[in-house]
Short mmCIF file of C-alpha atoms and ligand atoms in Angstrom, two decimals:
data_model
loop_
_atom_site.label_atom_id
_atom_site.label_comp_id
_atom_site.label_asym_id
_atom_site.label_seq_id
_atom_site.Cartn_x
_atom_site.Cartn_y
_atom_site.Cartn_z
CA MET A 1 0.01 -0.01 0.00
CA GLY A 2 1.20 3.50 -0.67
CA THR A 3 0.04 7.05 -0.34
CA LYS A 4 -1.56 8.98 -3.23
CA ARG A 5 1.69 10.14 -4.46
CA LEU A 6 3.61 9.38 -7.72
CA TYR A 7 7.29 9.77 -8.45
CA LEU A 8 8.32 11.18 -11.80
CA LEU A 9 11.93 10.54 -12.63
CA ASN A 10 13.71 11.74 -15.68
CA GLY A 11 17.26 10.67 -16.75
CA PRO A 12 20.36 12.16 -18.46
CA ASN A 13 19.94 15.16 -20.79
CA LEU A 14 16.21 15.45 -20.36
CA ASN A 15 16.97 18.78 -18.62
CA LEU A 16 17.69 20.06 -22.22
CA LEU A 17 14.07 19.37 -23.34
CA GLY A 18 12.78 22.38 -25.34
CA LYS A 19 16.25 23.88 -25.48
CA ARG A 20 17.94 21.53 -28.01
CA GLU A 21 16.92 19.14 -30.75
CA PRO A 22 13.25 20.28 -30.96
CA GLY A 23 12.88 18.12 -34.10
CA THR A 24 13.27 14.95 -32.10
CA TYR A 25 12.06 15.91 -28.65
CA GLY A 26 9.69 18.88 -29.27
CA LYS A 27 9.63 22.37 -27.99
CA GLN A 28 8.20 21.76 -24.49
CA THR A 29 10.51 21.86 -21.47
CA LEU A 30 11.04 19.53 -18.49
CA GLU A 31 9.10 22.05 -16.47
CA ASP A 32 6.21 21.62 -18.92
CA VAL A 33 6.43 17.81 -18.38
CA ALA A 34 6.35 18.16 -14.63
CA LYS A 35 3.30 20.48 -14.84
CA LEU A 36 1.47 18.12 -17.21
CA VAL A 37 1.96 15.18 -14.84
CA LYS A 38 1.19 17.14 -11.76
CA ASP A 39 -1.98 18.55 -13.25
CA THR A 40 -3.14 15.22 -14.50
CA ALA A 41 -2.40 13.54 -11.20
CA TRP A 42 -4.04 16.33 -9.18
CA ASP A 43 -7.26 15.82 -11.10
CA HIS A 44 -7.35 12.31 -9.59
CA GLY A 45 -6.26 13.33 -6.09
CA TYR A 46 -2.59 12.41 -6.44
CA GLU A 47 0.52 14.51 -5.80
CA VAL A 48 3.70 14.18 -7.71
CA VAL A 49 7.34 14.36 -6.74
CA ALA A 50 9.49 15.09 -9.72
CA TYR A 51 13.30 14.71 -10.10
CA GLN A 52 15.81 14.78 -12.97
CA SER A 53 19.32 13.71 -12.95
CA ASN A 54 22.23 13.05 -15.29
CA HIS A 55 23.62 10.51 -12.82
CA GLU A 56 22.66 6.85 -12.72
CA GLY A 57 23.04 6.55 -8.93
CA ASP A 58 20.64 9.39 -8.33
CA LEU A 59 17.97 7.54 -10.28
CA VAL A 60 18.67 4.24 -8.25
CA ASP A 61 18.44 6.28 -4.98
CA TRP A 62 15.07 7.90 -5.91
CA ILE A 63 13.65 4.51 -7.02
CA GLN A 64 14.47 3.11 -3.64
CA GLU A 65 13.23 6.21 -1.88
CA ALA A 66 9.85 5.90 -3.69
CA ASP A 67 9.28 2.54 -2.02
CA GLY A 68 7.19 3.63 0.99
CA GLU A 69 6.76 7.18 -0.04
CA ALA A 70 4.69 6.72 -3.30
CA ALA A 71 2.19 4.39 -4.96
CA GLY A 72 3.99 4.30 -8.30
CA ILE A 73 6.86 5.56 -10.34
CA ILE A 74 6.85 7.05 -13.97
CA ILE A 75 10.31 7.02 -15.40
CA ASN A 76 12.07 8.12 -18.48
CA PRO A 77 15.57 6.60 -17.99
CA ALA A 78 16.67 8.21 -21.17
CA ALA A 79 19.99 6.67 -22.47
CA TYR A 80 20.22 4.48 -19.33
CA THR A 81 17.18 2.64 -20.70
CA HIS A 82 19.53 0.76 -23.05
CA ASN A 83 22.28 -0.26 -20.71
CA SER A 84 21.55 0.18 -17.13
CA ILE A 85 21.55 -3.06 -15.00
CA ALA A 86 21.59 -0.80 -11.87
CA ILE A 87 18.34 0.78 -12.73
CA ARG A 88 16.82 -2.48 -13.76
CA ASP A 89 17.79 -4.05 -10.47
CA ALA A 90 16.40 -1.07 -8.57
CA VAL A 91 13.08 -1.32 -10.46
CA SER A 92 12.95 -5.09 -9.77
CA ALA A 93 13.55 -4.55 -6.03
CA VAL A 94 10.64 -2.19 -5.41
CA SER A 95 7.11 -3.36 -4.73
CA LEU A 96 5.61 -0.44 -6.72
CA PRO A 97 4.30 -0.47 -10.26
CA VAL A 98 6.78 1.32 -12.56
CA ILE A 99 5.86 2.74 -16.04
CA GLU A 100 8.60 3.55 -18.56
CA VAL A 101 8.03 6.58 -20.84
CA HIS A 102 9.88 7.58 -24.09
CA ILE A 103 9.06 10.88 -25.82
CA SER A 104 10.34 9.57 -29.24
CA ASN A 105 9.43 6.29 -31.00
CA VAL A 106 12.64 4.58 -30.09
CA HIS A 107 11.66 1.61 -32.36
CA SER A 108 11.88 3.90 -35.53
CA ARG A 109 15.36 5.13 -34.46
CA GLU A 110 18.83 3.58 -34.28
CA SER A 111 18.84 -0.18 -33.42
CA PHE A 112 20.63 0.45 -30.11
CA ARG A 113 17.47 2.18 -28.91
CA HIS A 114 15.16 -0.76 -29.71
CA SER A 115 15.92 -2.70 -26.53
CA SER A 116 15.21 -1.64 -22.93
CA MET A 117 16.93 -3.16 -19.94
CA ILE A 118 14.13 -1.71 -17.78
CA ALA A 119 10.91 -2.46 -19.68
CA PRO A 120 10.83 -6.22 -18.86
CA VAL A 121 10.63 -5.39 -15.14
CA CYS A 122 8.11 -2.54 -15.57
CA ALA A 123 4.26 -2.67 -15.41
CA GLY A 124 4.05 -0.95 -18.78
CA GLN A 125 5.72 1.23 -21.37
CA VAL A 126 4.46 4.29 -23.26
CA VAL A 127 6.58 5.18 -26.42
CA GLY A 128 6.27 7.65 -29.29
CA PHE A 129 3.59 10.05 -28.19
CA GLY A 130 5.82 12.98 -27.47
CA ILE A 131 5.33 14.73 -24.20
CA ASP A 132 1.70 13.58 -24.03
CA GLY A 133 3.12 10.10 -23.26
CA TYR A 134 3.78 11.28 -19.73
CA ARG A 135 0.07 12.17 -19.36
CA LEU A 136 -0.98 8.79 -20.68
CA ALA A 137 1.41 7.02 -18.38
CA THR A 138 0.00 9.04 -15.43
CA LEU A 139 -3.60 8.08 -16.28
CA GLY A 140 -2.48 4.44 -16.82
CA MET A 141 -0.63 4.39 -13.55
CA ILE A 142 -3.50 5.84 -11.53
CA GLN A 143 -5.98 3.35 -13.16
CA LYS A 144 -3.68 0.50 -12.19
CA ILE A 145 -3.20 1.71 -8.60
CA GLU A 146 -6.85 2.24 -8.05
CA SER A 147 -7.98 -1.09 -9.70
CA GLU A 148 -5.42 -2.93 -7.60
CA GLY A 149 -6.32 -1.07 -4.38
CA ARG A 150 -2.61 -0.02 -3.95
CA HIS A 151 -3.21 3.34 -2.18
CA ASP A 152 -4.15 3.79 1.50
CA SER A 153 -5.10 7.37 1.68
O1 CA2 B 201 12.65 9.25 -26.47
C1 CA2 B 201 13.00 9.37 -25.26
O2 CA2 B 201 12.30 9.74 -24.41
C2 CA2 B 201 14.44 8.89 -24.90
O3 CA2 B 201 14.38 8.23 -23.65
C3 CA2 B 201 15.26 10.16 -24.92
C4 CA2 B 201 16.78 9.77 -24.60
C5 CA2 B 201 17.29 8.68 -25.52
O4 CA2 B 201 18.58 8.36 -25.23
C6 CA2 B 201 16.46 7.45 -25.54
O5 CA2 B 201 16.86 6.54 -26.41
C7 CA2 B 201 14.99 7.84 -25.86
C8 CA2 B 201 17.64 10.98 -24.75
C9 CA2 B 201 17.27 12.16 -23.95
C10 CA2 B 201 17.97 13.30 -24.36
O6 CA2 B 201 17.10 14.49 -24.26
C11 CA2 B 201 17.42 15.60 -24.97
C12 CA2 B 201 16.54 16.53 -25.03
C13 CA2 B 201 16.78 17.71 -25.71
C14 CA2 B 201 17.95 17.85 -26.37
C15 CA2 B 201 18.89 16.88 -26.37
C16 CA2 B 201 18.70 15.74 -25.57
#
């Protein structure tokens, strides 16, 4: 059981959203992403704790921290998606549902982006809907939490 709180975790270089490569990742910023998730969650009575880091260990620490503090984790591990056993192990170790999000359609890009170390241990994955994928993941996460009776307040 967890409180009506979600963790939103974003990995390396996503602090550059809206500032570089708008053709691939769009014009909206990471602050816009956090607001979208917070507004969507708030409409359903959930609060959101949002973090971004360029460092793998920070993401591992926040995944561990979420266990006991939150009812679910929405994560875009960015490039760590494709190579991080540490993040995979952290996700495996928590008892919370975790949903992986990618802004771009990783399957239409370079082959090294086609596989995810993390997805096999996640509850679900949202790929290729741009920033709106975070909203979709939030709705899917809340639906899952509510249907499974995972929150306690
Ligand atoms: O599509 C996604 O969300 C990705 O997770 C983004 C990662 C990439 O390594 C994954 O394969 C797919 C890269 C995030 C970098 O973000 C930037 C944003 C603006 C400008 C430059 C990088």
